[in-house]
């Protein structure tokens, strides 16, 4: 169930071997610059029907204790579900495409 083939992995390994991993780290260095732009959304809510899907092994879902609960209680007024898909990490749609598609289809069918 690999979401990255050996051939694809070889391309990344060769490129990182040639250029280093600096490019991959730049996003994290620049990431804090968008925080000020997000202030306009402070205190606002997502009122549309919403669904959260992440991989059960995705560190992002656990990096801030209580974040999932706050999303349900504060950020999304019509959150229809929080799903942590087993056998997937950060790229849940690539690692478990069938499970992700099924959750999306069920959600879309329910709000139709």
Phi, psi and omega in degrees: 000031181291133179268355178226118182287165177300322179295318178294318178300321179298322178298313179296315181298318179296315182293317178294327176295327181281317188251349187084179184259012183305315181300322179293335180271343184298326180301318181291325178293322182273347187304323182291344183291336181276354183298316180299323179293334181280346181303330180300337181265359182302131178079358180269165182233154171269114185262347178286154174305132186228157179217135177247124178233128176214163174284141179298337179260012179279118181299333183298328181288344185241000189290338177234102183307131180087359183296320180295320178294319179295325178300316181290317186277334188233317189278316185245114183283343180229051180284117185272348179174152173237119183236122174253107188278124178294148178078017180221151176247229186292332183253059186305322182291337177267325184280328180223065186298322181293315180296319179296314179298319180298316178297318179295317180297319178296317179298310181296323177296325182287331183263358183297000000 
